[in-house]
Amino acid sequence: MSMSKKTLVADHLREALARGDFEPGQRLPGEEELAEELGVSRATARLGMRLLQDEGRISIVAGRGAFAADPRPIIHLATPLSGEDSERFESGYRAHLRKAGHLDVDERVKVSLDTMRAKVARRLGEKPGSGLVVIRSSNRYVDGALWQSQITYLPFGIAGGTVLMSPEHLNEGVGAALRELGFHEEWNRDIVGARMPSTSEAETFRMGPGIPLLLQERVVYQGERPLRFTVTLMPADRHQLLYAGGEVPESSWLPDPDVNVFER
Amino acid sequence: MSMSKKTLVADHLREALARGDFEPGQRLPGEEELAEELGVSRATARLGMRLLQDEGRISIVAGRGAFAADPRPIIHLATPLSGEDSERFESGYRAHLRKAGHLDVDERVKVSLDTMRAKVARRLGEKPGSGLVVIRSSNRYVDGALWQSQITYLPFGIAGGTVLMSPEHLNEGVGAALRELGFHEEWNRDIVGARMPSTSEAETFRMGPGIPLLLQERVVYQGERPLRFTVTLMPADRHQLLYAGGEVPESSWLPDPDVNVFER
DNA sequence: CACCTCAGCTTGTACCAACAAGCTGAGCGG
DNA sequence: CCGCTCAGCTTGTTGGTACAAGCTGAGGTG
């Protein structure tokens, strides 16, 4: 069984990467060079490199060349915390970003009002089409590129006419605002999945090919009543989610920055 | 700003799919047909279709054609449960698969003994290279294809010479076995991420291009002592993870089968 | 020194041609 | 009726050519 030539090209590069011939971020041989070295046409070399790109191992930039991938995911604490814990982590999150060399962190919040789409109505336990939802979209930008996109849907019966409808007066976050309004976020259900981004999503997140999108959906309840529904989109090479469960010792909450599911 | 032709091909198909012109699983026009219809070469039509494939929206099969994607993820309850709850869910998981029409469910367990790799040692809080680990790899097959792959690492000091080293006598699962040995799985830390599969991973899971791999790493502790480290690999079009947190009402544990983060 | 332009390198797009390989179903033979 | 073979359709691979477009740095201009 002989492999196809493009597979040989891909294997050649994969092995070189596994051997450590190239530091993360370092430039690899170009299409022309690789084609000559392995005795294939430029088209074939290109297809082989594309395989590596689709595996997320290299990043190809038009006009510059191919570079060894350098994923540095940031671990998010996804387990819901009580008030002061959540603040402690929030500051930790920004600090974590700063420590990784990302100084330019910006958050933009937009609030709008709309009728419920079918999916949102189902999550919030309402009849589709009928009610209104307050939609809070919060986009975090790091170094000018979209880092994380979050959309929170709140039933109008809960958020209508309250502080939750003004983007400015919400420094404490949605959870704290709900608490002040007399609601209690008692429990939540998260669903985590992944899919490839559409071309437009890949653009706004500035994701190269071969990078999946991590999706988190959270519905927060008080008893049987849904308080909010939050959808979070994150490029998977920059985000990983931490869930702690059971009787977690006080000292073990914070994530270990070295933990990373990409490591082999 | 005029788009490239392959982008036009991709847009043409994307819109047709969004319009609902094609049922999930239905065959789309082929490369040749599409090329003629849009006045481009077969090579260009091919590139355009590949974009859609990379987005996970269509699935291309050699010799047959392209088909509208039909993701039907199964929701896994990822929140650790106490004894009887976990059994209730385990049966629910199989039932869920059966309900989705997957009758051929098989699980193969292999056990081996090895020295610790650096990563495993770090998670289990041991010195790298020194200790031994018991490695339990459990692969679940559905309809003949690998559905989920799980590797559990147990320190030799815990699992060595016990029932955990024999694949057969472990119907109750690793958690129950640890309990019988006098250990208590008090709390855990999960990290969830996603990346694209390597070509070999894509083969064993029978994943088409454009489908990411969902990764879950779990370390289970008793106090400060790590009891086990489990890595789970799952194709993201067939798996989504459910995490419940806070004071969850008794009646709300089971996942709603209609919940699906892919729905727009 | 600051700014701009542009040559030259690299990847991106597009087309053509030819053959290989995978899949299905019609049709033949037992 | 069952099973096998094979024609015919569809995608996969490879080579070739040509030009477009993105990026960088050298070098000129003010």
PDB file of C-alpha atoms in Angstrom, chain B residues 19-177:
ATOM      1  CA  ARG B  19     -32.594  28.041   2.433  1.00  0.00           C
ATOM      2  CA  GLY B  20     -33.288  24.410   3.134  1.00  0.00           C
ATOM      3  CA  ASP B  21     -32.982  23.297  -0.475  1.00  0.00           C
ATOM      4  CA  PHE B  22     -31.359  20.115   0.717  1.00  0.00           C
ATOM      5  CA  GLU B  23     -32.524  17.839   3.497  1.00  0.00           C
ATOM      6  CA  PRO B  24     -29.813  16.645   5.885  1.00  0.00           C
ATOM      7  CA  GLY B  25     -28.166  13.678   4.239  1.00  0.00           C
ATOM      8  CA  GLN B  26     -29.416  14.559   0.768  1.00  0.00           C
ATOM      9  CA  ARG B  27     -27.019  14.572  -2.166  1.00  0.00           C
ATOM     10  CA  LEU B  28     -25.833  17.889  -3.576  1.00  0.00           C
ATOM     11  CA  PRO B  29     -24.883  18.574  -7.207  1.00  0.00           C
ATOM     12  CA  GLY B  30     -21.485  17.109  -8.092  1.00  0.00           C
ATOM     13  CA  GLU B  31     -18.292  18.914  -9.021  1.00  0.00           C
ATOM     14  CA  GLU B  32     -18.840  18.660 -12.749  1.00  0.00           C
ATOM     15  CA  GLU B  33     -22.470  19.726 -12.572  1.00  0.00           C
ATOM     16  CA  LEU B  34     -21.725  22.638 -10.256  1.00  0.00           C
ATOM     17  CA  ALA B  35     -18.820  23.761 -12.427  1.00  0.00           C
ATOM     18  CA  GLU B  36     -21.006  23.956 -15.504  1.00  0.00           C
ATOM     19  CA  GLU B  37     -23.912  25.588 -13.675  1.00  0.00           C
ATOM     20  CA  LEU B  38     -21.722  28.380 -12.299  1.00  0.00           C
ATOM     21  CA  GLY B  39     -19.379  28.661 -15.257  1.00  0.00           C
ATOM     22  CA  VAL B  40     -16.172  27.687 -13.495  1.00  0.00           C
ATOM     23  CA  SER B  41     -13.700  24.864 -13.953  1.00  0.00           C
ATOM     24  CA  ARG B  42     -14.059  21.629 -12.078  1.00  0.00           C
ATOM     25  CA  ALA B  43     -10.964  22.494 -10.014  1.00  0.00           C
ATOM     26  CA  THR B  44     -12.570  25.710  -8.808  1.00  0.00           C
ATOM     27  CA  ALA B  45     -15.903  24.067  -8.011  1.00  0.00           C
ATOM     28  CA  ARG B  46     -13.943  21.496  -6.059  1.00  0.00           C
ATOM     29  CA  LEU B  47     -12.159  24.159  -4.018  1.00  0.00           C
ATOM     30  CA  GLY B  48     -15.471  25.836  -3.265  1.00  0.00           C
ATOM     31  CA  MET B  49     -17.028  22.608  -2.078  1.00  0.00           C
ATOM     32  CA  ARG B  50     -14.008  21.990   0.066  1.00  0.00           C
ATOM     33  CA  LEU B  51     -14.650  25.229   1.913  1.00  0.00           C
ATOM     34  CA  LEU B  52     -18.088  23.973   2.841  1.00  0.00           C
ATOM     35  CA  GLN B  53     -16.604  20.674   3.910  1.00  0.00           C
ATOM     36  CA  ASP B  54     -14.080  22.480   6.108  1.00  0.00           C
ATOM     37  CA  GLU B  55     -16.980  24.238   7.787  1.00  0.00           C
ATOM     38  CA  GLY B  56     -18.537  20.873   8.499  1.00  0.00           C
ATOM     39  CA  ARG B  57     -21.650  21.711   6.473  1.00  0.00           C
ATOM     40  CA  ILE B  58     -21.296  19.010   3.834  1.00  0.00           C
ATOM     41  CA  SER B  59     -19.684  15.618   3.755  1.00  0.00           C
ATOM     42  CA  ILE B  60     -17.934  14.522   0.554  1.00  0.00           C
ATOM     43  CA  VAL B  61     -17.581  10.830  -0.220  1.00  0.00           C
ATOM     44  CA  ALA B  62     -15.265   9.624  -2.977  1.00  0.00           C
ATOM     45  CA  GLY B  63     -17.178   7.958  -5.752  1.00  0.00           C
ATOM     46  CA  ARG B  64     -20.582   9.042  -4.476  1.00  0.00           C
ATOM     47  CA  GLY B  65     -20.766  12.796  -4.161  1.00  0.00           C
ATOM     48  CA  ALA B  66     -21.413  15.506  -1.595  1.00  0.00           C
ATOM     49  CA  PHE B  67     -24.133  15.304   1.032  1.00  0.00           C
ATOM     50  CA  ALA B  68     -25.699  17.830   3.378  1.00  0.00           C
ATOM     51  CA  ALA B  69     -24.277  17.337   6.871  1.00  0.00           C
ATOM     52  CA  ASP B  70     -26.472  15.843   9.537  1.00  0.00           C
ATOM     53  CA  PRO B  71     -24.898  16.310  12.969  1.00  0.00           C
ATOM     54  CA  ARG B  72     -26.735  14.445  15.702  1.00  0.00           C
ATOM     55  CA  PRO B  73     -24.639  14.910  18.801  1.00  0.00           C
ATOM     56  CA  ILE B  74     -25.290  12.869  21.890  1.00  0.00           C
ATOM     57  CA  ILE B  75     -25.209  14.761  25.158  1.00  0.00           C
ATOM     58  CA  HIS B  76     -22.936  13.298  27.809  1.00  0.00           C
ATOM     59  CA  LEU B  77     -23.553  14.028  31.428  1.00  0.00           C
ATOM     60  CA  ALA B  78     -20.075  15.094  32.482  1.00  0.00           C
ATOM     61  CA  THR B  79     -20.847  16.172  36.030  1.00  0.00           C
ATOM     62  CA  PRO B  80     -19.602  13.485  38.391  1.00  0.00           C
ATOM     63  CA  LEU B  81     -22.392  11.786  40.285  1.00  0.00           C
ATOM     64  CA  SER B  82     -22.570   9.681  43.397  1.00  0.00           C
ATOM     65  CA  GLY B  83     -22.910   5.897  43.065  1.00  0.00           C
ATOM     66  CA  GLU B  84     -26.502   5.173  42.197  1.00  0.00           C
ATOM     67  CA  ASP B  85     -26.932   8.296  40.085  1.00  0.00           C
ATOM     68  CA  SER B  86     -23.975   7.302  37.952  1.00  0.00           C
ATOM     69  CA  GLU B  87     -25.532   3.912  37.260  1.00  0.00           C
ATOM     70  CA  ARG B  88     -28.800   5.518  36.347  1.00  0.00           C
ATOM     71  CA  PHE B  89     -27.030   7.677  33.795  1.00  0.00           C
ATOM     72  CA  GLU B  90     -24.883   4.916  32.402  1.00  0.00           C
ATOM     73  CA  SER B  91     -27.991   2.970  31.474  1.00  0.00           C
ATOM     74  CA  GLY B  92     -29.464   6.197  30.148  1.00  0.00           C
ATOM     75  CA  TYR B  93     -26.474   6.668  27.880  1.00  0.00           C
ATOM     76  CA  ARG B  94     -26.889   3.308  26.240  1.00  0.00           C
ATOM     77  CA  ALA B  95     -30.606   3.819  25.986  1.00  0.00           C
ATOM     78  CA  HIS B  96     -29.986   7.176  24.387  1.00  0.00           C
ATOM     79  CA  LEU B  97     -27.762   5.581  21.756  1.00  0.00           C
ATOM     80  CA  ARG B  98     -30.332   2.877  21.091  1.00  0.00           C
ATOM     81  CA  LYS B  99     -33.069   5.465  20.763  1.00  0.00           C
ATOM     82  CA  ALA B 100     -30.974   7.212  18.106  1.00  0.00           C
ATOM     83  CA  GLY B 101     -30.947   3.962  16.150  1.00  0.00           C
ATOM     84  CA  HIS B 102     -27.467   2.776  17.122  1.00  0.00           C
ATOM     85  CA  LEU B 103     -27.898  -0.835  18.190  1.00  0.00           C
ATOM     86  CA  ASP B 104     -24.353  -2.133  17.798  1.00  0.00           C
ATOM     87  CA  VAL B 105     -22.633  -0.751  20.897  1.00  0.00           C
ATOM     88  CA  ASP B 106     -19.407  -2.421  21.963  1.00  0.00           C
ATOM     89  CA  GLU B 107     -16.731  -1.585  24.507  1.00  0.00           C
ATOM     90  CA  ARG B 108     -13.173  -2.880  24.495  1.00  0.00           C
ATOM     91  CA  VAL B 109     -10.896  -2.434  27.469  1.00  0.00           C
ATOM     92  CA  LYS B 110      -7.159  -2.951  27.475  1.00  0.00           C
ATOM     93  CA  VAL B 111      -4.907  -2.693  30.493  1.00  0.00           C
ATOM     94  CA  SER B 112      -1.177  -2.135  30.427  1.00  0.00           C
ATOM     95  CA  LEU B 113       1.601  -1.058  32.729  1.00  0.00           C
ATOM     96  CA  ASP B 114       4.180   1.558  31.854  1.00  0.00           C
ATOM     97  CA  THR B 115       6.436   4.247  33.243  1.00  0.00           C
ATOM     98  CA  MET B 116       4.915   7.672  33.546  1.00  0.00           C
ATOM     99  CA  ARG B 117       5.191  10.140  30.740  1.00  0.00           C
ATOM    100  CA  ALA B 118       5.963  13.679  31.856  1.00  0.00           C
ATOM    101  CA  LYS B 119       2.444  14.921  31.323  1.00  0.00           C
ATOM    102  CA  VAL B 120       0.818  12.075  33.217  1.00  0.00           C
ATOM    103  CA  ALA B 121       3.264  12.437  36.081  1.00  0.00           C
ATOM    104  CA  ARG B 122       2.466  16.110  36.377  1.00  0.00           C
ATOM    105  CA  ARG B 123      -1.270  15.481  36.557  1.00  0.00           C
ATOM    106  CA  LEU B 124      -0.880  12.719  39.101  1.00  0.00           C
ATOM    107  CA  GLY B 125       1.485  14.792  41.179  1.00  0.00           C
ATOM    108  CA  GLU B 126       4.420  12.410  40.853  1.00  0.00           C
ATOM    109  CA  LYS B 127       8.021  12.764  39.767  1.00  0.00           C
ATOM    110  CA  PRO B 128       8.373  12.175  36.023  1.00  0.00           C
ATOM    111  CA  GLY B 129      10.012   8.943  34.850  1.00  0.00           C
ATOM    112  CA  SER B 130      10.085   7.382  38.285  1.00  0.00           C
ATOM    113  CA  GLY B 131       6.790   5.679  39.082  1.00  0.00           C
ATOM    114  CA  LEU B 132       4.665   3.172  37.223  1.00  0.00           C
ATOM    115  CA  VAL B 133       1.139   3.788  35.983  1.00  0.00           C
ATOM    116  CA  VAL B 134      -1.668   1.388  35.268  1.00  0.00           C
ATOM    117  CA  ILE B 135      -3.128   2.406  31.919  1.00  0.00           C
ATOM    118  CA  ARG B 136      -6.720   1.427  31.226  1.00  0.00           C
ATOM    119  CA  SER B 137      -7.749   2.272  27.687  1.00  0.00           C
ATOM    120  CA  SER B 138     -11.428   1.895  26.962  1.00  0.00           C
ATOM    121  CA  ASN B 139     -12.749   2.279  23.429  1.00  0.00           C
ATOM    122  CA  ARG B 140     -16.435   2.387  22.694  1.00  0.00           C
ATOM    123  CA  TYR B 141     -17.500   1.289  19.249  1.00  0.00           C
ATOM    124  CA  VAL B 142     -20.862   2.095  17.751  1.00  0.00           C
ATOM    125  CA  ASP B 143     -21.901   0.451  14.511  1.00  0.00           C
ATOM    126  CA  GLY B 144     -18.343  -0.742  14.023  1.00  0.00           C
ATOM    127  CA  ALA B 145     -16.697   2.660  14.184  1.00  0.00           C
ATOM    128  CA  LEU B 146     -14.806   4.116  17.112  1.00  0.00           C
ATOM    129  CA  TRP B 147     -17.203   6.368  18.978  1.00  0.00           C
ATOM    130  CA  GLN B 148     -15.237   7.477  21.998  1.00  0.00           C
ATOM    131  CA  SER B 149     -11.760   6.749  23.263  1.00  0.00           C
ATOM    132  CA  GLN B 150     -10.859   6.951  26.904  1.00  0.00           C
ATOM    133  CA  ILE B 151      -7.527   6.437  28.633  1.00  0.00           C
ATOM    134  CA  THR B 152      -7.327   6.314  32.413  1.00  0.00           C
ATOM    135  CA  TYR B 153      -4.014   6.512  34.238  1.00  0.00           C
ATOM    136  CA  LEU B 154      -3.870   5.152  37.797  1.00  0.00           C
ATOM    137  CA  PRO B 155      -0.799   5.364  40.043  1.00  0.00           C
ATOM    138  CA  PHE B 156       0.653   1.888  40.622  1.00  0.00           C
ATOM    139  CA  GLY B 157       0.514   2.549  44.339  1.00  0.00           C
ATOM    140  CA  ILE B 158      -3.272   2.670  44.071  1.00  0.00           C
ATOM    141  CA  ALA B 159      -4.183   0.231  41.319  1.00  0.00           C
ATOM    142  CA  GLY B 160      -1.241  -2.164  41.283  1.00  0.00           C
ATOM    143  CA  GLY B 161      -2.256  -5.774  41.924  1.00  0.00           C
ATOM    144  CA  THR B 162      -5.920  -4.904  42.307  1.00  0.00           C
ATOM    145  CA  VAL B 163      -9.035  -5.625  40.307  1.00  0.00           C
ATOM    146  CA  LEU B 164      -8.232  -2.472  38.333  1.00  0.00           C
ATOM    147  CA  MET B 165      -5.550  -4.359  36.428  1.00  0.00           C
ATOM    148  CA  SER B 166      -7.925  -6.938  34.943  1.00  0.00           C
ATOM    149  CA  PRO B 167     -10.133  -5.667  32.156  1.00  0.00           C
ATOM    150  CA  GLU B 168     -12.833  -8.266  32.716  1.00  0.00           C
ATOM    151  CA  HIS B 169     -13.843  -7.833  36.344  1.00  0.00           C
ATOM    152  CA  LEU B 170     -14.814  -4.228  36.143  1.00  0.00           C
ATOM    153  CA  ASN B 171     -18.426  -4.023  35.098  1.00  0.00           C
ATOM    154  CA  GLU B 172     -19.157  -1.367  37.663  1.00  0.00           C
ATOM    155  CA  GLY B 173     -16.590   1.057  36.350  1.00  0.00           C
ATOM    156  CA  VAL B 174     -13.386   2.521  37.729  1.00  0.00           C
ATOM    157  CA  GLY B 175     -15.114   4.739  40.284  1.00  0.00           C
ATOM    158  CA  ALA B 176     -16.900   1.869  41.973  1.00  0.00           C
ATOM    159  CA  ALA B 177     -13.731  -0.242  41.962  1.00  0.00           C
TER     160      ALA B 177
END
